[in-house]
Amino acid sequence: MIVRRQHTANFTTIGNRLFDDERLKADEVGILSYLLSRPHDWEVRRSALGRRWSMGREAIRRVIRNLVRYGYCIAERKRLENGTTFVIYEIRDDPGPELTEEEAKAVLALESSAAASGEIDGETAPDHGREDDDPLTGYPSTAGPPPVDPSPAYIDIQNKDLTKNDSTQKAEREYARAREKRAANLVEFKRRWPTAPSDDQARIDHAWFELEPQEGEAALAGIGPFIAKLKSDKRTTVPAGWKYLKEKRWTLLAAAQAASTPVATNYPRHSREARAILALFEIGGVTVPRHRRRSDGSIDYNHPVTPQLAALAEIPHRDAWVALSRRQAAAWEALLREVLTIGVRRPIREGQPAPWPWPPSVDGKIYPESTDPPESLMTDSDWSNVK
């Protein structure tokens, strides 16, 4: 009896053709299915496969050779701009044309330099695999920090096509270490992301390797601020890790912070805007901070000078100011809370003087003698909310 359950996450869809292929042995079907469950950019390393399945070198060679022979594994040589060549394995669930035994061996002959690349197939090739490699992926384990000098992650570099000079070898080492660092950062991301154990791991891997290396580092650094923002917003749920990566949520947070940071604008000394800003500080009972006034008398101000604020440039001499009622004081206080965020001041109270009974309306209209609040200035609901 076969028992299946409906999967909604962390599953792999594989066609039945490979399971019905009588040419494949049990271990070949198993390893092929395992490889098809890995992320798109996962690197096929025979040393990691051997450790994962506790198989010897020759057994793994036989599995890979037969997968190549029956068209489930295609090897293709690639060349970098610096002359370095390497072999890329492409694993398929739908087989291509069957090769002869000699043709399969010729394909595997592309991997002629296992000793330099860290592969373990050759008789004299040392095993550069680490004991703390993740047995499922070959990525560093989360049990401890990555080694200081990791072995190359891209294992099929061909020494016979390398020019024997320091610059080429240095480029090779840097490339391999960059790949290893990227894989280690993915492991660290999964360790630090709150929902990682319940996430769709394949989607996380896919989203991670779609990012540029610099984006991956930024995503890792952005976890702390992103979680802190969720807590400050009293959010009780955390998005899936793959969604954070795919939507690049850390960049949205940075953009929001940049948008919320006011940019100071400089206004010339005798401009209408500068006179309005000085009047605002005078009404609030505070002085313009020294760092906001330049040597030429101009003023830096963080908020936009709206028509309502610009109307303050027309305030009369202080001798002509009027004493405020309680409601009038509340109206002025509401305006100052919005536009006067520099310096420490006392709230405007009943009986204090102001240029007019009511502050200007949002469109800049002045009410020099009005005793009732203008409708465009404050509604009864707004007044009831003023403390």
mmCIF file of C-alpha atoms in Angstrom:
data_model
loop_
_atom_site.group_PDB
_atom_site.id
_atom_site.type_symbol
_atom_site.label_atom_id
_atom_site.label_comp_id
_atom_site.label_asym_id
_atom_site.label_seq_id
_atom_site.Cartn_x
_atom_site.Cartn_y
_atom_site.Cartn_z
ATOM 1 C CA MET A 1 0.000 0.000 0.000
ATOM 2 C CA ILE A 2 1.327 3.435 -0.975
ATOM 3 C CA VAL A 3 0.491 6.281 1.418
ATOM 4 C CA ARG A 4 0.890 9.856 0.172
ATOM 5 C CA ARG A 5 0.013 13.182 1.706
ATOM 6 C CA GLN A 6 -0.580 16.517 0.000
ATOM 7 C CA HIS A 7 2.532 18.707 0.176
ATOM 8 C CA THR A 8 2.296 22.485 0.088
ATOM 9 C CA ALA A 9 5.954 23.295 0.792
ATOM 10 C CA ASN A 10 9.425 21.774 0.605
ATOM 11 C CA PHE A 11 8.666 19.198 -2.082
ATOM 12 C CA THR A 12 10.019 18.269 -5.519
ATOM 13 C CA THR A 13 8.061 17.351 -8.640
ATOM 14 C CA ILE A 14 9.795 14.680 -10.734
ATOM 15 C CA GLY A 15 8.410 12.828 -13.756
ATOM 16 C CA ASN A 16 8.047 9.035 -13.554
ATOM 17 C CA ARG A 17 10.183 8.385 -16.609
ATOM 18 C CA LEU A 18 13.422 8.019 -14.688
ATOM 19 C CA PHE A 19 11.787 5.594 -12.244
ATOM 20 C CA ASP A 20 10.610 3.442 -15.168
ATOM 21 C CA ASP A 21 14.014 3.474 -16.886
ATOM 22 C CA GLU A 22 15.230 -0.112 -16.521
ATOM 23 C CA ARG A 23 18.762 0.900 -17.535
ATOM 24 C CA LEU A 24 19.270 2.658 -14.194
ATOM 25 C CA LYS A 25 20.276 0.822 -11.037
ATOM 26 C CA ALA A 26 18.745 1.595 -7.667
ATOM 27 C CA ASP A 27 21.600 3.805 -6.472
ATOM 28 C CA GLU A 28 21.599 5.683 -9.784
ATOM 29 C CA VAL A 29 17.861 6.364 -9.519
ATOM 30 C CA GLY A 30 18.322 7.495 -5.914
ATOM 31 C CA ILE A 31 21.203 9.872 -6.572
ATOM 32 C CA LEU A 32 19.540 11.257 -9.713
ATOM 33 C CA SER A 33 16.344 11.951 -7.728
ATOM 34 C CA TYR A 34 18.390 13.595 -5.003
ATOM 35 C CA LEU A 35 20.177 15.843 -7.508
ATOM 36 C CA LEU A 36 16.881 16.872 -9.097
ATOM 37 C CA SER A 37 15.656 18.006 -5.679
ATOM 38 C CA ARG A 38 18.562 20.430 -5.255
ATOM 39 C CA PRO A 39 18.359 24.198 -6.071
ATOM 40 C CA HIS A 40 18.957 25.450 -9.600
ATOM 41 C CA ASP A 41 22.517 26.667 -8.878
ATOM 42 C CA TRP A 42 23.567 23.748 -6.684
ATOM 43 C CA GLU A 43 27.021 22.468 -7.572
ATOM 44 C CA VAL A 44 27.406 18.762 -8.292
ATOM 45 C CA ARG A 45 30.448 17.604 -6.330
ATOM 46 C CA ARG A 46 31.262 13.918 -6.368
ATOM 47 C CA SER A 47 33.126 14.223 -3.076
ATOM 48 C CA ALA A 48 30.004 15.606 -1.375
ATOM 49 C CA LEU A 49 27.836 12.902 -2.954
ATOM 50 C CA GLY A 50 30.193 10.218 -1.696
ATOM 51 C CA ARG A 51 29.990 11.523 1.866
ATOM 52 C CA ARG A 52 26.223 11.994 1.667
ATOM 53 C CA TRP A 53 25.551 8.414 0.548
ATOM 54 C CA SER A 54 28.587 6.740 2.158
ATOM 55 C CA MET A 55 29.785 5.517 -1.218
ATOM 56 C CA GLY A 56 33.325 4.997 -2.446
ATOM 57 C CA ARG A 57 35.059 6.861 -5.227
ATOM 58 C CA GLU A 58 34.603 4.193 -7.866
ATOM 59 C CA ALA A 59 30.935 3.726 -7.016
ATOM 60 C CA ILE A 60 30.254 7.439 -7.435
ATOM 61 C CA ARG A 61 32.265 7.480 -10.669
ATOM 62 C CA ARG A 62 30.167 4.610 -11.999
ATOM 63 C CA VAL A 63 26.903 6.404 -11.083
ATOM 64 C CA ILE A 64 27.968 9.653 -12.763
ATOM 65 C CA ARG A 65 29.323 7.817 -15.803
ATOM 66 C CA ASN A 66 26.029 5.945 -16.305
ATOM 67 C CA LEU A 67 23.971 9.116 -15.814
ATOM 68 C CA VAL A 68 26.119 10.720 -18.513
ATOM 69 C CA ARG A 69 25.803 7.658 -20.740
ATOM 70 C CA TYR A 70 22.013 7.503 -20.505
ATOM 71 C CA GLY A 71 21.546 11.249 -21.087
ATOM 72 C CA TYR A 72 20.516 12.302 -17.571
ATOM 73 C CA CYS A 73 23.747 14.226 -16.979
ATOM 74 C CA ILE A 74 25.346 16.510 -19.571
ATOM 75 C CA ALA A 75 28.821 17.926 -19.016
ATOM 76 C CA GLU A 76 29.822 21.134 -20.764
ATOM 77 C CA ARG A 77 33.150 22.920 -20.634
ATOM 78 C CA LYS A 78 33.085 26.690 -19.976
ATOM 79 C CA ARG A 79 35.910 29.210 -20.190
ATOM 80 C CA LEU A 80 36.369 32.412 -18.168
ATOM 81 C CA GLU A 81 37.883 35.584 -19.596
ATOM 82 C CA ASN A 82 41.141 34.904 -17.762
ATOM 83 C CA GLY A 83 41.551 31.583 -19.575
ATOM 84 C CA THR A 84 40.329 29.367 -16.731
ATOM 85 C CA THR A 85 38.105 26.503 -17.885
ATOM 86 C CA PHE A 86 35.677 24.471 -15.833
ATOM 87 C CA VAL A 87 33.008 21.838 -16.355
ATOM 88 C CA ILE A 88 29.328 22.445 -15.654
ATOM 89 C CA TYR A 89 27.038 19.462 -15.049
ATOM 90 C CA GLU A 90 23.452 19.791 -16.202
ATOM 91 C CA ILE A 91 21.136 17.276 -14.518
ATOM 92 C CA ARG A 92 17.880 16.443 -16.319
ATOM 93 C CA ASP A 93 14.779 14.397 -15.488
ATOM 94 C CA ASP A 94 14.154 13.713 -19.182
ATOM 95 C CA PRO A 95 17.077 11.800 -20.752
ATOM 96 C CA GLY A 96 18.861 12.800 -23.911
ATOM 97 C CA PRO A 97 20.412 10.463 -26.499
ATOM 98 C CA GLU A 98 22.218 7.442 -25.108
ATOM 99 C CA LEU A 99 26.002 7.471 -25.492
ATOM 100 C CA THR A 100 28.351 4.564 -25.931
ATOM 101 C CA GLU A 101 30.671 3.531 -23.133
ATOM 102 C CA GLU A 102 33.590 5.181 -24.946
ATOM 103 C CA GLU A 103 31.660 8.424 -25.463
ATOM 104 C CA ALA A 104 30.717 8.543 -21.781
ATOM 105 C CA LYS A 105 34.350 8.043 -20.792
ATOM 106 C CA ALA A 106 35.364 10.815 -23.193
ATOM 107 C CA VAL A 107 32.934 13.179 -21.461
ATOM 108 C CA LEU A 108 34.373 12.290 -18.073
ATOM 109 C CA ALA A 109 37.846 12.854 -19.497
ATOM 110 C CA LEU A 110 37.002 16.574 -19.380
ATOM 111 C CA GLU A 111 37.650 16.265 -15.649
ATOM 112 C CA SER A 112 41.335 15.609 -16.038
ATOM 113 C CA SER A 113 42.623 17.769 -13.240
ATOM 114 C CA ALA A 114 40.929 16.546 -10.094
ATOM 115 C CA ALA A 115 43.952 17.013 -7.884
ATOM 116 C CA ALA A 116 44.090 20.774 -8.365
ATOM 117 C CA SER A 117 40.366 21.292 -8.246
ATOM 118 C CA GLY A 118 39.696 19.434 -5.006
ATOM 119 C CA GLU A 119 37.952 16.425 -6.653
ATOM 120 C CA ILE A 120 38.764 12.983 -5.248
ATOM 121 C CA ASP A 121 38.446 10.786 -8.316
ATOM 122 C CA GLY A 122 42.128 10.489 -9.230
ATOM 123 C CA GLU A 123 44.310 8.029 -7.427
ATOM 124 C CA THR A 124 46.677 10.773 -6.282
ATOM 125 C CA ALA A 125 44.077 13.467 -5.730
ATOM 126 C CA PRO A 126 43.754 14.559 -2.092
ATOM 127 C CA ASP A 127 40.262 14.858 -0.639
ATOM 128 C CA HIS A 128 39.725 18.558 0.080
ATOM 129 C CA GLY A 129 36.239 17.945 1.403
ATOM 130 C CA ARG A 130 35.747 19.131 4.976
ATOM 131 C CA GLU A 131 34.327 17.038 7.769
ATOM 132 C CA ASP A 132 31.994 19.894 8.734
ATOM 133 C CA ASP A 133 30.426 20.190 5.267
ATOM 134 C CA ASP A 134 26.672 19.959 5.268
ATOM 135 C CA PRO A 135 26.084 16.339 4.074
ATOM 136 C CA LEU A 136 23.081 17.395 2.003
ATOM 137 C CA THR A 137 24.530 20.307 0.077
ATOM 138 C CA GLY A 138 28.252 20.468 0.628
ATOM 139 C CA TYR A 139 27.731 23.932 2.179
ATOM 140 C CA PRO A 140 29.432 24.800 5.503
ATOM 141 C CA SER A 141 27.651 23.604 8.593
ATOM 142 C CA THR A 142 25.912 26.025 10.965
ATOM 143 C CA ALA A 143 27.573 24.343 13.914
ATOM 144 C CA GLY A 144 30.458 26.786 13.851
ATOM 145 C CA PRO A 145 32.148 29.553 11.862
ATOM 146 C CA PRO A 146 33.460 28.720 8.362
ATOM 147 C CA PRO A 147 37.133 27.761 8.082
ATOM 148 C CA VAL A 148 39.658 30.492 7.494
ATOM 149 C CA ASP A 149 40.864 28.937 4.233
ATOM 150 C CA PRO A 150 37.911 27.123 2.622
ATOM 151 C CA SER A 151 38.490 24.698 -0.234
ATOM 152 C CA PRO A 152 37.259 25.704 -3.694
ATOM 153 C CA ALA A 153 33.520 25.244 -4.194
ATOM 154 C CA TYR A 154 33.713 25.113 -7.987
ATOM 155 C CA ILE A 155 35.504 21.791 -8.341
ATOM 156 C CA ASP A 156 36.011 21.168 -12.037
ATOM 157 C CA ILE A 157 38.680 23.776 -12.910
ATOM 158 C CA GLN A 158 41.026 22.353 -15.530
ATOM 159 C CA ASN A 159 44.715 22.855 -14.766
ATOM 160 C CA LYS A 160 45.863 21.818 -18.217
ATOM 161 C CA ASP A 161 44.223 24.899 -19.708
ATOM 162 C CA LEU A 162 45.595 27.317 -17.110
ATOM 163 C CA THR A 163 48.465 29.605 -17.901
ATOM 164 C CA LYS A 164 51.098 29.085 -15.282
ATOM 165 C CA ASN A 165 51.276 32.576 -13.829
ATOM 166 C CA ASP A 166 50.407 34.075 -10.494
ATOM 167 C CA SER A 167 47.652 36.380 -11.755
ATOM 168 C CA THR A 168 45.625 33.507 -13.229
ATOM 169 C CA GLN A 169 46.002 31.354 -10.150
ATOM 170 C CA LYS A 170 45.031 34.279 -7.960
ATOM 171 C CA ALA A 171 41.898 34.906 -10.062
ATOM 172 C CA GLU A 172 41.003 31.231 -9.747
ATOM 173 C CA ARG A 173 41.362 31.271 -5.979
ATOM 174 C CA GLU A 174 39.338 34.476 -5.631
ATOM 175 C CA TYR A 175 36.566 33.083 -7.814
ATOM 176 C CA ALA A 176 36.388 29.855 -5.818
ATOM 177 C CA ARG A 177 36.384 31.688 -2.489
ATOM 178 C CA ALA A 178 33.645 34.030 -3.684
ATOM 179 C CA ARG A 179 31.473 31.012 -4.500
ATOM 180 C CA GLU A 180 32.232 29.468 -1.127
ATOM 181 C CA LYS A 181 31.435 32.714 0.670
ATOM 182 C CA ARG A 182 28.129 33.003 -1.137
ATOM 183 C CA ALA A 183 27.145 29.492 -0.098
ATOM 184 C CA ALA A 184 28.236 30.151 3.494
ATOM 185 C CA ASN A 185 26.159 33.359 3.567
ATOM 186 C CA LEU A 186 23.118 31.362 2.469
ATOM 187 C CA VAL A 187 23.603 28.982 5.393
ATOM 188 C CA GLU A 188 23.973 31.967 7.722
ATOM 189 C CA PHE A 189 20.802 33.523 6.307
ATOM 190 C CA LYS A 190 18.836 30.347 7.014
ATOM 191 C CA ARG A 191 20.251 30.232 10.536
ATOM 192 C CA ARG A 192 19.274 33.825 11.323
ATOM 193 C CA TRP A 193 15.920 34.132 9.547
ATOM 194 C CA PRO A 194 13.121 33.453 12.102
ATOM 195 C CA THR A 195 10.932 31.305 9.836
ATOM 196 C CA ALA A 196 13.697 29.349 8.099
ATOM 197 C CA PRO A 197 12.814 25.891 9.589
ATOM 198 C CA SER A 198 9.238 26.156 8.291
ATOM 199 C CA ASP A 199 10.145 27.830 4.983
ATOM 200 C CA ASP A 200 10.233 26.233 1.570
ATOM 201 C CA GLN A 201 13.980 25.621 1.451
ATOM 202 C CA ALA A 202 14.091 25.153 -2.307
ATOM 203 C CA ARG A 203 12.442 28.545 -2.838
ATOM 204 C CA ILE A 204 14.895 30.176 -0.439
ATOM 205 C CA ASP A 205 17.830 28.663 -2.347
ATOM 206 C CA HIS A 206 16.394 29.719 -5.700
ATOM 207 C CA ALA A 207 15.712 33.296 -4.534
ATOM 208 C CA TRP A 208 19.185 33.540 -2.956
ATOM 209 C CA PHE A 209 21.087 32.533 -6.086
ATOM 210 C CA GLU A 210 19.044 34.948 -8.193
ATOM 211 C CA LEU A 211 20.667 37.768 -6.206
ATOM 212 C CA GLU A 212 24.024 39.285 -6.991
ATOM 213 C CA PRO A 213 26.703 38.512 -4.369
ATOM 214 C CA GLN A 214 26.576 42.104 -3.097
ATOM 215 C CA GLU A 215 22.784 41.893 -2.802
ATOM 216 C CA GLY A 216 23.128 38.700 -0.788
ATOM 217 C CA GLU A 217 25.434 40.414 1.686
ATOM 218 C CA ALA A 218 23.028 43.355 1.912
ATOM 219 C CA ALA A 219 20.113 40.973 2.496
ATOM 220 C CA LEU A 220 22.033 39.317 5.321
ATOM 221 C CA ALA A 221 22.929 42.662 6.917
ATOM 222 C CA GLY A 222 19.341 43.874 6.555
ATOM 223 C CA ILE A 223 17.786 41.087 8.651
ATOM 224 C CA GLY A 224 18.299 42.892 11.977
ATOM 225 C CA PRO A 225 16.829 46.260 10.938
ATOM 226 C CA PHE A 226 13.957 44.542 9.118
ATOM 227 C CA ILE A 227 12.939 42.452 12.149
ATOM 228 C CA ALA A 228 13.314 45.497 14.416
ATOM 229 C CA LYS A 229 10.989 47.459 12.122
ATOM 230 C CA LEU A 230 8.399 44.688 12.280
ATOM 231 C CA LYS A 231 8.531 44.784 16.077
ATOM 232 C CA SER A 232 8.234 48.586 16.190
ATOM 233 C CA ASP A 233 5.193 48.339 13.897
ATOM 234 C CA LYS A 234 3.748 45.684 16.266
ATOM 235 C CA ARG A 235 3.639 43.119 13.487
ATOM 236 C CA THR A 236 3.070 39.620 14.818
ATOM 237 C CA THR A 237 4.052 37.684 11.697
ATOM 238 C CA VAL A 238 7.322 37.476 9.781
ATOM 239 C CA PRO A 239 7.284 36.874 6.012
ATOM 240 C CA ALA A 240 8.859 33.758 4.554
ATOM 241 C CA GLY A 241 12.569 34.000 3.915
ATOM 242 C CA TRP A 242 12.205 33.450 0.168
ATOM 243 C CA LYS A 243 9.695 36.312 -0.007
ATOM 244 C CA TYR A 244 12.078 38.638 1.832
ATOM 245 C CA LEU A 245 14.774 37.760 -0.707
ATOM 246 C CA LYS A 246 12.631 37.774 -3.843
ATOM 247 C CA GLU A 247 10.992 41.134 -3.040
ATOM 248 C CA LYS A 248 14.264 42.568 -1.685
ATOM 249 C CA ARG A 249 12.495 43.807 1.423
ATOM 250 C CA TRP A 250 15.689 45.263 2.914
ATOM 251 C CA THR A 251 15.843 47.793 0.065
ATOM 252 C CA LEU A 252 12.246 48.862 0.704
ATOM 253 C CA LEU A 253 13.133 49.549 4.338
ATOM 254 C CA ALA A 254 16.148 51.620 3.311
ATOM 255 C CA ALA A 255 14.030 53.574 0.825
ATOM 256 C CA ALA A 256 11.398 54.275 3.477
ATOM 257 C CA GLN A 257 14.055 55.501 5.899
ATOM 258 C CA ALA A 258 15.547 57.753 3.231
ATOM 259 C CA ALA A 259 12.129 59.171 2.393
ATOM 260 C CA SER A 260 11.379 59.863 6.061
ATOM 261 C CA THR A 261 14.665 61.705 6.585
ATOM 262 C CA PRO A 262 14.063 65.385 5.880
ATOM 263 C CA VAL A 263 16.549 67.200 3.667
ATOM 264 C CA ALA A 264 17.461 70.735 4.714
ATOM 265 C CA THR A 265 16.870 73.528 2.208
ATOM 266 C CA ASN A 266 18.761 76.811 2.404
ATOM 267 C CA TYR A 267 16.791 80.056 2.121
ATOM 268 C CA PRO A 268 18.460 83.457 1.481
ATOM 269 C CA ARG A 269 18.473 85.946 4.337
ATOM 270 C CA HIS A 270 15.862 88.420 3.012
ATOM 271 C CA SER A 271 13.624 85.906 1.233
ATOM 272 C CA ARG A 272 9.975 85.481 2.175
ATOM 273 C CA GLU A 273 10.704 81.919 3.287
ATOM 274 C CA ALA A 274 13.520 82.997 5.616
ATOM 275 C CA ARG A 275 11.320 85.695 7.200
ATOM 276 C CA ALA A 276 8.542 83.128 7.728
ATOM 277 C CA ILE A 277 10.938 80.679 9.399
ATOM 278 C CA LEU A 278 12.282 83.375 11.734
ATOM 279 C CA ALA A 279 8.680 84.325 12.613
ATOM 280 C CA LEU A 280 7.894 80.672 13.347
ATOM 281 C CA PHE A 281 10.749 80.444 15.839
ATOM 282 C CA GLU A 282 9.672 83.730 17.413
ATOM 283 C CA ILE A 283 6.089 82.495 17.892
ATOM 284 C CA GLY A 284 7.403 79.261 19.394
ATOM 285 C CA GLY A 285 9.621 81.167 21.808
ATOM 286 C CA VAL A 286 12.869 79.553 20.714
ATOM 287 C CA THR A 287 15.924 80.818 18.883
ATOM 288 C CA VAL A 288 17.178 79.493 15.563
ATOM 289 C CA PRO A 289 19.889 76.893 16.277
ATOM 290 C CA ARG A 290 23.372 78.103 15.458
ATOM 291 C CA HIS A 291 24.028 75.281 13.001
ATOM 292 C CA ARG A 292 20.933 76.347 11.022
ATOM 293 C CA ARG A 293 22.183 79.908 10.395
ATOM 294 C CA ARG A 294 24.993 80.458 7.948
ATOM 295 C CA SER A 295 27.516 83.276 7.928
ATOM 296 C CA ASP A 296 25.686 85.082 5.112
ATOM 297 C CA GLY A 297 22.474 85.171 7.162
ATOM 298 C CA SER A 298 20.664 82.439 5.199
ATOM 299 C CA ILE A 299 18.743 79.733 7.054
ATOM 300 C CA ASP A 300 18.587 75.942 6.634
ATOM 301 C CA TYR A 301 15.151 74.433 7.233
ATOM 302 C CA ASN A 302 14.104 70.767 7.077
ATOM 303 C CA HIS A 303 10.411 71.138 6.243
ATOM 304 C CA PRO A 304 8.827 72.438 3.043
ATOM 305 C CA VAL A 305 7.685 76.046 3.287
ATOM 306 C CA THR A 306 3.980 75.619 2.543
ATOM 307 C CA PRO A 307 1.606 78.556 1.837
ATOM 308 C CA GLN A 308 0.427 78.284 5.452
ATOM 309 C CA LEU A 309 3.967 78.624 6.772
ATOM 310 C CA ALA A 310 4.975 81.289 4.236
ATOM 311 C CA ALA A 311 2.091 83.510 5.441
ATOM 312 C CA LEU A 312 3.966 83.968 8.735
ATOM 313 C CA ALA A 313 6.322 86.310 6.857
ATOM 314 C CA GLU A 314 3.561 88.949 7.223
ATOM 315 C CA ILE A 315 3.367 88.951 11.028
ATOM 316 C CA PRO A 316 2.972 92.409 12.607
ATOM 317 C CA HIS A 317 5.286 93.967 15.188
ATOM 318 C CA ARG A 318 5.155 92.170 18.529
ATOM 319 C CA ASP A 319 3.378 95.130 20.130
ATOM 320 C CA ALA A 320 0.368 94.338 17.927
ATOM 321 C CA TRP A 321 0.115 90.680 18.902
ATOM 322 C CA VAL A 322 -3.072 89.463 20.606
ATOM 323 C CA ALA A 323 -3.643 87.311 23.674
ATOM 324 C CA LEU A 324 -4.986 83.865 22.790
ATOM 325 C CA SER A 325 -8.028 82.048 24.078
ATOM 326 C CA ARG A 326 -7.766 78.378 24.960
ATOM 327 C CA ARG A 327 -9.007 77.201 21.572
ATOM 328 C CA GLN A 328 -6.839 79.673 19.707
ATOM 329 C CA ALA A 329 -3.760 78.572 21.650
ATOM 330 C CA ALA A 330 -4.570 74.941 20.778
ATOM 331 C CA ALA A 331 -4.772 75.823 17.080
ATOM 332 C CA TRP A 332 -1.373 77.534 17.125
ATOM 333 C CA GLU A 333 0.100 74.656 19.118
ATOM 334 C CA ALA A 334 -1.143 72.152 16.516
ATOM 335 C CA LEU A 335 0.629 74.081 13.769
ATOM 336 C CA LEU A 336 3.905 74.391 15.679
ATOM 337 C CA ARG A 337 3.962 70.691 16.520
ATOM 338 C CA GLU A 338 3.899 69.961 12.814
ATOM 339 C CA VAL A 339 6.433 72.472 11.491
ATOM 340 C CA LEU A 340 8.669 73.426 14.426
ATOM 341 C CA THR A 341 10.610 70.292 15.345
ATOM 342 C CA ILE A 342 13.921 72.019 16.110
ATOM 343 C CA GLY A 343 14.879 72.992 19.627
ATOM 344 C CA VAL A 344 13.072 72.655 22.973
ATOM 345 C CA ARG A 345 10.098 74.924 23.598
ATOM 346 C CA ARG A 346 7.148 75.323 25.908
ATOM 347 C CA PRO A 347 3.676 74.574 24.527
ATOM 348 C CA ILE A 348 1.539 77.584 23.661
ATOM 349 C CA ARG A 349 -1.049 78.172 26.385
ATOM 350 C CA GLU A 350 -4.109 80.330 26.903
ATOM 351 C CA GLY A 351 -3.223 84.015 27.399
ATOM 352 C CA GLN A 352 0.058 83.870 25.463
ATOM 353 C CA PRO A 353 0.544 86.412 22.625
ATOM 354 C CA ALA A 354 0.447 85.506 18.930
ATOM 355 C CA PRO A 355 0.459 87.568 15.711
ATOM 356 C CA TRP A 356 -3.234 86.850 15.036
ATOM 357 C CA PRO A 357 -6.043 85.057 16.895
ATOM 358 C CA TRP A 358 -5.788 82.079 14.577
ATOM 359 C CA PRO A 359 -2.886 80.699 12.534
ATOM 360 C CA PRO A 360 -3.081 81.010 8.736
ATOM 361 C CA SER A 361 -5.188 78.503 6.844
ATOM 362 C CA VAL A 362 -3.569 75.758 4.774
ATOM 363 C CA ASP A 363 -3.826 77.946 1.671
ATOM 364 C CA GLY A 364 -2.097 80.869 3.428
ATOM 365 C CA LYS A 365 -5.121 83.015 4.273
ATOM 366 C CA ILE A 366 -4.737 85.229 7.383
ATOM 367 C CA TYR A 367 -7.527 85.881 9.902
ATOM 368 C CA PRO A 368 -6.438 89.033 11.778
ATOM 369 C CA GLU A 369 -9.704 89.681 13.676
ATOM 370 C CA SER A 370 -11.713 86.439 13.567
ATOM 371 C CA THR A 371 -13.007 85.132 16.898
ATOM 372 C CA ASP A 372 -14.293 81.814 15.514
ATOM 373 C CA PRO A 373 -11.996 79.142 14.089
ATOM 374 C CA PRO A 374 -12.021 79.171 10.272
ATOM 375 C CA GLU A 375 -13.505 75.969 8.824
ATOM 376 C CA SER A 376 -10.421 75.411 6.691
ATOM 377 C CA LEU A 377 -8.222 75.604 9.790
ATOM 378 C CA MET A 378 -9.732 73.277 12.377
ATOM 379 C CA THR A 379 -12.924 71.264 12.632
ATOM 380 C CA ASP A 380 -14.734 70.467 15.883
ATOM 381 C CA SER A 381 -13.361 66.923 15.628
ATOM 382 C CA ASP A 382 -9.805 68.263 15.290
ATOM 383 C CA TRP A 383 -10.346 70.524 18.291
ATOM 384 C CA SER A 384 -11.640 67.694 20.447
ATOM 385 C CA ASN A 385 -8.439 65.727 19.720
ATOM 386 C CA VAL A 386 -6.101 68.561 20.761
ATOM 387 C CA LYS A 387 -4.796 68.010 24.275
#
